Short mmCIF file of N, CA and C in Angstrom, two decimals:
data_model
loop_
_atom_site.label_atom_id
_atom_site.label_comp_id
_atom_site.label_asym_id
_atom_site.label_seq_id
_atom_site.Cartn_x
_atom_site.Cartn_y
_atom_site.Cartn_z
N UNK A 29 -29.79 -20.75 -8.57
CA UNK A 29 -28.88 -21.40 -7.65
C UNK A 29 -27.42 -21.07 -7.99
N UNK A 30 -27.10 -21.07 -9.28
CA UNK A 30 -25.74 -20.76 -9.71
C UNK A 30 -25.35 -19.33 -9.34
N UNK A 31 -26.31 -18.41 -9.46
CA UNK A 31 -26.03 -17.01 -9.13
C UNK A 31 -25.75 -16.86 -7.65
N UNK A 32 -26.49 -17.57 -6.82
CA UNK A 32 -26.26 -17.51 -5.37
C UNK A 32 -24.90 -18.10 -5.04
N UNK A 33 -24.56 -19.23 -5.64
CA UNK A 33 -23.27 -19.87 -5.41
C UNK A 33 -22.13 -18.96 -5.85
N UNK A 34 -22.28 -18.35 -7.05
CA UNK A 34 -21.24 -17.44 -7.54
C UNK A 34 -21.12 -16.22 -6.63
N UNK A 35 -22.23 -15.71 -6.12
CA UNK A 35 -22.19 -14.57 -5.21
C UNK A 35 -21.48 -14.92 -3.92
N UNK A 36 -21.72 -16.12 -3.39
CA UNK A 36 -21.04 -16.56 -2.17
C UNK A 36 -19.55 -16.69 -2.38
N UNK A 37 -19.15 -17.24 -3.51
CA UNK A 37 -17.71 -17.38 -3.81
C UNK A 37 -17.08 -16.00 -3.91
N UNK A 38 -17.74 -15.07 -4.60
CA UNK A 38 -17.21 -13.71 -4.74
C UNK A 38 -17.09 -13.03 -3.37
N UNK A 39 -18.10 -13.21 -2.52
CA UNK A 39 -18.08 -12.61 -1.19
C UNK A 39 -16.89 -13.12 -0.38
N UNK A 40 -16.70 -14.44 -0.36
CA UNK A 40 -15.59 -15.00 0.41
C UNK A 40 -14.24 -14.64 -0.18
N UNK A 41 -14.17 -14.55 -1.49
CA UNK A 41 -12.91 -14.16 -2.13
C UNK A 41 -12.55 -12.72 -1.76
N UNK A 42 -13.53 -11.82 -1.79
CA UNK A 42 -13.26 -10.42 -1.42
C UNK A 42 -12.94 -10.30 0.05
N UNK A 43 -13.60 -11.05 0.90
CA UNK A 43 -13.32 -11.02 2.33
C UNK A 43 -11.91 -11.50 2.61
N UNK A 44 -11.47 -12.53 1.92
CA UNK A 44 -10.13 -13.07 2.12
C UNK A 44 -9.07 -12.11 1.64
N UNK A 45 -9.30 -11.45 0.50
CA UNK A 45 -8.28 -10.56 -0.04
C UNK A 45 -8.06 -9.35 0.85
N UNK A 46 -9.04 -8.95 1.65
CA UNK A 46 -8.82 -7.82 2.54
C UNK A 46 -7.86 -8.19 3.67
N UNK A 47 -7.72 -9.47 3.98
CA UNK A 47 -6.84 -9.92 5.05
C UNK A 47 -5.41 -10.08 4.58
N UNK A 48 -5.20 -10.22 3.28
CA UNK A 48 -3.87 -10.44 2.73
C UNK A 48 -3.39 -9.12 2.15
N UNK A 49 -2.21 -8.67 2.58
CA UNK A 49 -1.70 -7.40 2.09
C UNK A 49 -0.81 -7.62 0.89
N UNK A 50 -0.89 -6.70 -0.04
CA UNK A 50 -0.25 -6.86 -1.34
C UNK A 50 1.23 -6.54 -1.33
N UNK A 51 1.70 -5.76 -0.38
CA UNK A 51 3.08 -5.29 -0.45
C UNK A 51 3.70 -5.29 0.94
N UNK A 52 4.85 -5.87 1.05
CA UNK A 52 5.63 -5.81 2.29
C UNK A 52 6.88 -5.00 1.98
N UNK A 53 7.42 -4.36 3.00
CA UNK A 53 8.61 -3.53 2.82
C UNK A 53 9.85 -4.29 3.27
N UNK A 54 10.95 -4.19 2.52
CA UNK A 54 12.17 -4.91 2.88
C UNK A 54 12.91 -4.23 4.04
N UNK A 55 13.79 -4.98 4.69
CA UNK A 55 14.61 -4.44 5.77
C UNK A 55 15.79 -3.63 5.23
N UNK A 56 16.15 -3.87 3.98
CA UNK A 56 17.26 -3.14 3.37
C UNK A 56 16.93 -2.88 1.91
N UNK A 57 17.23 -1.65 1.46
CA UNK A 57 17.04 -1.28 0.06
C UNK A 57 18.35 -0.63 -0.38
N UNK A 58 19.19 -1.37 -1.08
CA UNK A 58 20.49 -0.84 -1.46
C UNK A 58 21.28 -0.47 -0.21
N UNK A 59 21.71 0.80 -0.11
CA UNK A 59 22.47 1.26 1.06
C UNK A 59 21.59 1.70 2.22
N UNK A 60 20.28 1.69 2.03
CA UNK A 60 19.34 2.10 3.08
C UNK A 60 19.00 0.90 3.97
N UNK A 61 19.16 1.06 5.30
CA UNK A 61 18.88 0.00 6.28
C UNK A 61 17.74 0.45 7.19
N UNK A 62 16.82 -0.47 7.45
CA UNK A 62 15.67 -0.15 8.31
C UNK A 62 16.15 0.14 9.73
N UNK A 63 15.60 1.22 10.31
CA UNK A 63 15.91 1.55 11.71
C UNK A 63 14.67 1.53 12.59
N UNK A 64 13.47 1.65 12.00
CA UNK A 64 12.26 1.56 12.81
C UNK A 64 11.06 1.22 11.94
N UNK A 65 10.08 0.57 12.58
CA UNK A 65 8.83 0.19 11.91
C UNK A 65 7.67 0.43 12.85
N UNK A 66 6.58 0.94 12.30
CA UNK A 66 5.35 1.09 13.07
C UNK A 66 4.20 0.72 12.14
N UNK A 67 3.40 -0.28 12.52
CA UNK A 67 2.28 -0.72 11.71
C UNK A 67 0.99 -0.43 12.46
N UNK A 68 0.12 0.35 11.82
CA UNK A 68 -1.15 0.72 12.42
C UNK A 68 -2.30 0.09 11.64
N UNK A 69 -3.03 -0.84 12.24
CA UNK A 69 -4.20 -1.39 11.56
C UNK A 69 -5.33 -0.38 11.60
N UNK A 70 -6.12 -0.35 10.56
CA UNK A 70 -7.29 0.52 10.50
C UNK A 70 -8.50 -0.37 10.80
N UNK A 71 -8.99 -0.29 12.02
CA UNK A 71 -10.04 -1.18 12.49
C UNK A 71 -11.22 -0.35 12.99
N UNK A 72 -12.41 -0.73 12.57
CA UNK A 72 -13.62 -0.06 13.02
C UNK A 72 -13.83 -0.35 14.50
N UNK A 73 -14.04 0.69 15.29
CA UNK A 73 -14.16 0.53 16.74
C UNK A 73 -15.39 -0.27 17.14
N UNK A 74 -16.51 -0.06 16.47
CA UNK A 74 -17.74 -0.68 16.95
C UNK A 74 -17.87 -2.17 16.62
N UNK A 75 -17.21 -2.67 15.56
CA UNK A 75 -17.36 -4.09 15.26
C UNK A 75 -16.04 -4.81 14.95
N UNK A 76 -14.94 -4.12 15.05
CA UNK A 76 -13.63 -4.74 14.85
C UNK A 76 -13.31 -5.08 13.40
N UNK A 77 -14.04 -4.53 12.45
CA UNK A 77 -13.81 -4.81 11.03
C UNK A 77 -12.52 -4.14 10.56
N UNK A 78 -11.70 -4.89 9.83
CA UNK A 78 -10.44 -4.35 9.32
C UNK A 78 -10.67 -3.58 8.03
N UNK A 79 -10.05 -2.40 7.96
CA UNK A 79 -10.14 -1.58 6.75
C UNK A 79 -8.76 -1.35 6.14
N UNK A 80 -7.77 -2.12 6.55
CA UNK A 80 -6.44 -1.99 5.99
C UNK A 80 -5.42 -1.66 7.05
N UNK A 81 -4.33 -1.06 6.60
CA UNK A 81 -3.24 -0.72 7.51
C UNK A 81 -2.39 0.41 6.94
N UNK A 82 -1.62 1.01 7.84
CA UNK A 82 -0.63 2.01 7.45
C UNK A 82 0.69 1.54 8.04
N UNK A 83 1.71 1.39 7.20
CA UNK A 83 3.03 0.94 7.63
C UNK A 83 3.99 2.11 7.51
N UNK A 84 4.61 2.48 8.63
CA UNK A 84 5.62 3.53 8.66
C UNK A 84 6.97 2.86 8.86
N UNK A 85 7.91 3.09 7.94
CA UNK A 85 9.23 2.50 8.08
C UNK A 85 10.27 3.59 7.82
N UNK A 86 11.24 3.69 8.72
CA UNK A 86 12.32 4.66 8.55
C UNK A 86 13.59 3.91 8.21
N UNK A 87 14.29 4.40 7.20
CA UNK A 87 15.56 3.83 6.75
C UNK A 87 16.66 4.87 6.95
N UNK A 88 17.87 4.37 7.13
CA UNK A 88 19.04 5.24 7.31
C UNK A 88 20.16 4.72 6.42
N UNK A 89 20.98 5.64 5.94
CA UNK A 89 22.20 5.22 5.24
C UNK A 89 23.37 5.95 5.88
N UNK A 90 24.53 5.33 5.81
CA UNK A 90 25.72 5.87 6.46
C UNK A 90 26.42 6.93 5.60
N UNK A 91 26.62 6.61 4.30
CA UNK A 91 27.39 7.53 3.48
C UNK A 91 26.76 7.65 2.08
N UNK A 92 26.38 8.83 1.67
CA UNK A 92 26.28 10.02 2.49
C UNK A 92 25.15 9.85 3.50
N UNK A 93 25.33 10.45 4.64
CA UNK A 93 24.38 10.31 5.74
C UNK A 93 22.98 10.78 5.30
N UNK A 94 21.98 9.98 5.66
CA UNK A 94 20.63 10.38 5.27
C UNK A 94 19.55 9.50 5.87
N UNK A 95 18.34 10.02 5.85
CA UNK A 95 17.16 9.30 6.32
C UNK A 95 16.11 9.27 5.23
N UNK A 96 15.33 8.19 5.23
CA UNK A 96 14.25 8.00 4.27
C UNK A 96 13.06 7.42 5.01
N UNK A 97 11.91 8.09 4.92
CA UNK A 97 10.68 7.57 5.51
C UNK A 97 9.83 6.99 4.39
N UNK A 98 9.35 5.76 4.61
CA UNK A 98 8.47 5.09 3.67
C UNK A 98 7.16 4.84 4.38
N UNK A 99 6.07 5.27 3.76
CA UNK A 99 4.73 5.08 4.33
C UNK A 99 3.91 4.31 3.30
N UNK A 100 3.45 3.14 3.70
CA UNK A 100 2.65 2.29 2.84
C UNK A 100 1.23 2.26 3.39
N UNK A 101 0.25 2.62 2.57
CA UNK A 101 -1.15 2.54 2.99
C UNK A 101 -1.85 1.51 2.12
N UNK A 102 -2.59 0.61 2.77
CA UNK A 102 -3.29 -0.46 2.06
C UNK A 102 -4.66 -0.68 2.67
N UNK A 103 -5.65 -0.90 1.83
CA UNK A 103 -6.97 -1.27 2.31
C UNK A 103 -8.04 -0.27 1.96
N UNK A 104 -9.28 -0.71 2.15
CA UNK A 104 -10.43 0.12 1.80
C UNK A 104 -10.47 1.41 2.61
N UNK A 105 -9.92 1.40 3.82
CA UNK A 105 -9.94 2.59 4.67
C UNK A 105 -8.94 3.64 4.25
N UNK A 106 -8.03 3.31 3.34
CA UNK A 106 -7.02 4.28 2.93
C UNK A 106 -7.37 4.98 1.63
N UNK A 107 -8.15 4.34 0.78
CA UNK A 107 -8.54 4.93 -0.49
C UNK A 107 -7.43 4.90 -1.52
N UNK A 108 -7.73 5.41 -2.69
CA UNK A 108 -6.78 5.45 -3.80
C UNK A 108 -6.09 6.79 -3.88
N UNK A 109 -4.87 6.79 -4.35
CA UNK A 109 -4.13 8.03 -4.58
C UNK A 109 -4.67 8.69 -5.85
N UNK A 110 -5.10 9.93 -5.72
CA UNK A 110 -5.57 10.68 -6.89
C UNK A 110 -4.39 11.38 -7.52
N UNK A 111 -4.21 11.13 -8.80
CA UNK A 111 -3.16 11.81 -9.55
C UNK A 111 -3.82 12.50 -10.73
N UNK A 112 -3.79 13.82 -10.74
CA UNK A 112 -4.44 14.55 -11.83
C UNK A 112 -3.66 14.37 -13.13
N UNK A 113 -4.34 14.59 -14.25
CA UNK A 113 -3.68 14.50 -15.55
C UNK A 113 -2.64 15.60 -15.70
N UNK A 114 -2.94 16.76 -15.16
CA UNK A 114 -2.03 17.89 -15.24
C UNK A 114 -2.03 18.59 -13.90
N UNK A 115 -0.87 19.01 -13.44
CA UNK A 115 -0.77 19.69 -12.15
C UNK A 115 -0.31 21.11 -12.39
N UNK A 116 -0.92 22.02 -11.67
CA UNK A 116 -0.51 23.42 -11.72
C UNK A 116 0.17 23.76 -10.41
N UNK A 117 1.35 24.35 -10.50
CA UNK A 117 2.03 24.79 -9.29
C UNK A 117 1.30 26.00 -8.73
N UNK A 118 1.18 26.03 -7.42
CA UNK A 118 0.50 27.14 -6.76
C UNK A 118 1.53 27.97 -6.02
N UNK A 119 1.49 29.27 -6.26
CA UNK A 119 2.42 30.15 -5.57
C UNK A 119 1.90 30.51 -4.19
N UNK A 120 0.60 30.48 -4.00
CA UNK A 120 0.01 30.76 -2.70
C UNK A 120 0.34 32.16 -2.20
N UNK A 121 0.18 32.37 -0.90
CA UNK A 121 0.41 33.68 -0.30
C UNK A 121 1.89 33.96 -0.11
N UNK A 122 2.66 32.91 0.18
CA UNK A 122 4.10 33.07 0.39
C UNK A 122 4.83 32.37 -0.74
N UNK A 123 5.45 33.15 -1.59
CA UNK A 123 6.16 32.57 -2.73
C UNK A 123 7.36 31.76 -2.25
N UNK A 124 7.51 30.57 -2.82
CA UNK A 124 8.64 29.70 -2.49
C UNK A 124 8.90 28.77 -3.66
N UNK A 125 10.03 28.10 -3.61
CA UNK A 125 10.35 27.12 -4.63
C UNK A 125 9.60 25.84 -4.31
N UNK A 126 8.47 25.63 -4.95
CA UNK A 126 7.70 24.41 -4.75
C UNK A 126 7.16 23.95 -6.08
N UNK A 127 6.82 22.67 -6.14
CA UNK A 127 6.28 22.17 -7.39
C UNK A 127 5.78 20.75 -7.27
N UNK A 128 5.00 20.37 -8.28
CA UNK A 128 4.46 19.03 -8.39
C UNK A 128 4.79 18.53 -9.79
N UNK A 129 5.06 17.23 -9.88
CA UNK A 129 5.34 16.65 -11.18
C UNK A 129 4.72 15.25 -11.23
N UNK A 130 3.95 14.99 -12.28
CA UNK A 130 3.38 13.67 -12.50
C UNK A 130 4.40 12.84 -13.26
N UNK A 131 4.71 11.64 -12.73
CA UNK A 131 5.72 10.76 -13.33
C UNK A 131 5.20 9.32 -13.33
N UNK A 132 5.96 8.43 -13.93
CA UNK A 132 5.70 6.99 -13.89
C UNK A 132 6.85 6.34 -13.14
N UNK A 133 6.50 5.40 -12.24
CA UNK A 133 7.50 4.63 -11.51
C UNK A 133 7.17 3.16 -11.71
N UNK A 134 8.03 2.45 -12.41
CA UNK A 134 7.82 1.03 -12.71
C UNK A 134 6.43 0.80 -13.30
N UNK A 135 5.99 1.70 -14.17
CA UNK A 135 4.71 1.57 -14.83
C UNK A 135 3.51 2.06 -14.03
N UNK A 136 3.75 2.55 -12.81
CA UNK A 136 2.66 3.05 -11.95
C UNK A 136 2.64 4.58 -11.98
N UNK A 137 1.43 5.14 -11.94
CA UNK A 137 1.30 6.60 -11.86
C UNK A 137 1.83 7.08 -10.52
N UNK A 138 2.51 8.21 -10.54
CA UNK A 138 3.10 8.76 -9.32
C UNK A 138 3.15 10.28 -9.42
N UNK A 139 3.36 10.90 -8.27
CA UNK A 139 3.48 12.35 -8.23
C UNK A 139 4.62 12.71 -7.27
N UNK A 140 5.42 13.69 -7.68
CA UNK A 140 6.53 14.17 -6.85
C UNK A 140 6.17 15.57 -6.38
N UNK A 141 6.35 15.80 -5.09
CA UNK A 141 6.11 17.13 -4.52
C UNK A 141 7.42 17.65 -3.95
N UNK A 142 7.77 18.85 -4.33
CA UNK A 142 8.97 19.47 -3.79
C UNK A 142 8.62 20.83 -3.21
N UNK A 143 9.27 21.14 -2.11
CA UNK A 143 9.07 22.42 -1.45
C UNK A 143 10.39 22.78 -0.79
N UNK A 144 10.76 24.03 -0.83
CA UNK A 144 12.06 24.44 -0.31
C UNK A 144 12.20 24.22 1.19
N UNK A 145 11.11 24.17 1.94
CA UNK A 145 11.19 24.03 3.39
C UNK A 145 10.83 22.63 3.88
N UNK A 146 10.54 21.71 2.97
CA UNK A 146 10.10 20.37 3.36
C UNK A 146 10.87 19.31 2.58
N UNK A 147 10.88 18.06 3.10
CA UNK A 147 11.54 16.98 2.36
C UNK A 147 10.84 16.70 1.03
N UNK A 148 11.59 16.17 0.10
CA UNK A 148 11.05 15.75 -1.19
C UNK A 148 10.14 14.54 -0.96
N UNK A 149 8.99 14.50 -1.63
CA UNK A 149 8.01 13.43 -1.43
C UNK A 149 7.64 12.82 -2.78
N UNK A 150 7.60 11.49 -2.82
CA UNK A 150 7.14 10.75 -3.98
C UNK A 150 6.00 9.86 -3.54
N UNK A 151 4.84 9.96 -4.18
CA UNK A 151 3.69 9.11 -3.88
C UNK A 151 3.38 8.29 -5.12
N UNK A 152 3.30 6.96 -4.96
CA UNK A 152 3.09 6.04 -6.08
C UNK A 152 1.77 5.31 -5.89
N UNK A 153 0.93 5.33 -6.91
CA UNK A 153 -0.32 4.58 -6.90
C UNK A 153 0.01 3.15 -7.31
N UNK A 154 0.20 2.27 -6.32
CA UNK A 154 0.64 0.91 -6.58
C UNK A 154 -0.50 0.05 -7.11
N UNK A 155 -1.70 0.28 -6.64
CA UNK A 155 -2.85 -0.51 -7.07
C UNK A 155 -4.09 -0.03 -6.35
N UNK A 156 -5.15 -0.80 -6.45
CA UNK A 156 -6.41 -0.45 -5.83
C UNK A 156 -6.23 -0.33 -4.32
N UNK A 157 -6.44 0.87 -3.78
CA UNK A 157 -6.30 1.17 -2.35
C UNK A 157 -4.91 0.88 -1.79
N UNK A 158 -3.88 1.00 -2.62
CA UNK A 158 -2.49 0.80 -2.16
C UNK A 158 -1.66 1.98 -2.65
N UNK A 159 -1.05 2.71 -1.71
CA UNK A 159 -0.21 3.85 -2.05
C UNK A 159 1.13 3.71 -1.32
N UNK A 160 2.20 3.94 -2.04
CA UNK A 160 3.55 3.92 -1.49
C UNK A 160 4.07 5.35 -1.49
N UNK A 161 4.42 5.87 -0.30
CA UNK A 161 4.95 7.22 -0.17
C UNK A 161 6.40 7.15 0.31
N UNK A 162 7.27 7.90 -0.32
CA UNK A 162 8.66 8.01 0.10
C UNK A 162 8.96 9.48 0.35
N UNK A 163 9.62 9.75 1.47
CA UNK A 163 9.90 11.13 1.86
C UNK A 163 11.31 11.20 2.41
N UNK A 164 12.11 12.14 1.89
CA UNK A 164 13.48 12.24 2.36
C UNK A 164 14.05 13.64 2.13
N UNK A 165 14.69 14.19 3.18
CA UNK A 165 15.39 15.46 2.99
C UNK A 165 16.78 15.26 2.38
N UNK A 166 17.22 13.99 2.31
CA UNK A 166 18.59 13.72 1.87
C UNK A 166 18.68 12.94 0.56
N UNK A 167 17.56 12.69 -0.10
CA UNK A 167 17.58 11.99 -1.39
C UNK A 167 17.01 12.92 -2.45
N UNK A 168 17.52 12.79 -3.66
CA UNK A 168 17.01 13.60 -4.76
C UNK A 168 15.90 12.84 -5.50
N UNK A 169 15.35 13.49 -6.49
CA UNK A 169 14.23 12.95 -7.26
C UNK A 169 14.56 11.57 -7.85
N UNK A 170 15.70 11.45 -8.51
CA UNK A 170 16.08 10.20 -9.16
C UNK A 170 16.27 9.08 -8.14
N UNK A 171 16.85 9.39 -7.00
CA UNK A 171 17.06 8.37 -5.98
C UNK A 171 15.74 7.88 -5.39
N UNK A 172 14.82 8.80 -5.11
CA UNK A 172 13.51 8.39 -4.60
C UNK A 172 12.80 7.49 -5.60
N UNK A 173 12.87 7.83 -6.88
CA UNK A 173 12.23 7.01 -7.90
C UNK A 173 12.90 5.63 -7.99
N UNK A 174 14.22 5.59 -7.87
CA UNK A 174 14.94 4.31 -7.93
C UNK A 174 14.59 3.43 -6.74
N UNK A 175 14.52 4.03 -5.54
CA UNK A 175 14.17 3.26 -4.34
C UNK A 175 12.74 2.72 -4.46
N UNK A 176 11.81 3.53 -4.97
CA UNK A 176 10.44 3.07 -5.16
C UNK A 176 10.40 1.90 -6.15
N UNK A 177 11.16 2.00 -7.23
CA UNK A 177 11.23 0.90 -8.19
C UNK A 177 11.78 -0.36 -7.55
N UNK A 178 12.79 -0.22 -6.69
CA UNK A 178 13.37 -1.38 -6.01
C UNK A 178 12.36 -2.03 -5.05
N UNK A 179 11.59 -1.21 -4.35
CA UNK A 179 10.57 -1.75 -3.44
C UNK A 179 9.53 -2.52 -4.25
N UNK A 180 9.08 -1.95 -5.36
CA UNK A 180 8.08 -2.62 -6.18
C UNK A 180 8.63 -3.89 -6.81
N UNK A 181 9.91 -3.90 -7.17
CA UNK A 181 10.52 -5.12 -7.71
C UNK A 181 10.72 -6.15 -6.61
N UNK A 182 11.02 -5.70 -5.39
CA UNK A 182 11.27 -6.60 -4.27
C UNK A 182 10.03 -7.37 -3.88
N UNK A 183 8.84 -6.80 -4.08
CA UNK A 183 7.61 -7.47 -3.66
C UNK A 183 7.44 -8.82 -4.34
N UNK A 184 8.13 -9.04 -5.45
CA UNK A 184 8.02 -10.31 -6.16
C UNK A 184 9.09 -11.32 -5.76
N UNK A 185 9.95 -10.95 -4.80
CA UNK A 185 10.98 -11.87 -4.31
C UNK A 185 10.67 -12.28 -2.89
N UNK A 186 11.40 -13.26 -2.39
CA UNK A 186 11.19 -13.70 -1.00
C UNK A 186 12.34 -13.30 -0.11
N UNK A 187 13.28 -12.52 -0.61
CA UNK A 187 14.44 -12.10 0.18
C UNK A 187 14.04 -11.03 1.19
N UNK A 188 14.87 -10.84 2.22
CA UNK A 188 14.62 -9.81 3.23
C UNK A 188 15.32 -8.51 2.90
N UNK A 189 16.08 -8.48 1.82
CA UNK A 189 16.73 -7.24 1.40
C UNK A 189 16.72 -7.18 -0.12
N UNK A 190 16.93 -5.99 -0.62
CA UNK A 190 16.99 -5.82 -2.06
C UNK A 190 18.24 -5.06 -2.42
N UNK A 191 18.98 -5.44 -3.42
CA UNK A 191 18.75 -6.61 -4.23
C UNK A 191 19.08 -7.89 -3.48
N UNK A 192 18.55 -8.99 -3.97
CA UNK A 192 18.76 -10.27 -3.31
C UNK A 192 20.24 -10.63 -3.33
N UNK A 193 20.77 -11.18 -2.22
CA UNK A 193 22.20 -11.53 -2.17
C UNK A 193 22.55 -12.65 -3.11
#
């Protein structure tokens, strides 16, 4: 009887946690101000079961002028970010300045991808089935890492901007 009761509690606890999202994005991060948001739920068509969500948020700053796209994926339908222990840069068929670097952001495993023809990208493994992606043609490596740290620190506050006023 105890095993059945414990199984029921575990089932309801897991069901409830899928409805609550672990990370919300602020409207302002330092000099970056939100200009657009798009939230896409991942829902199974045949039974309406939720598998998480994808949040797209675009930020803008005035000086120096720039844009930052933040993509947050959460839920069983998004999976975990795979970060290899060691990354090898691939030259491919067309040689270009590109690279990957494994880093830590606020204690979380992350990977930075750079390519001469594309914006700089930082992907952070925030937790189980939660990935935070930052992409910007106008921010450098250190700034992307700082913004990611601020977002992760902001999740523990109740303010609508970071840092809190």
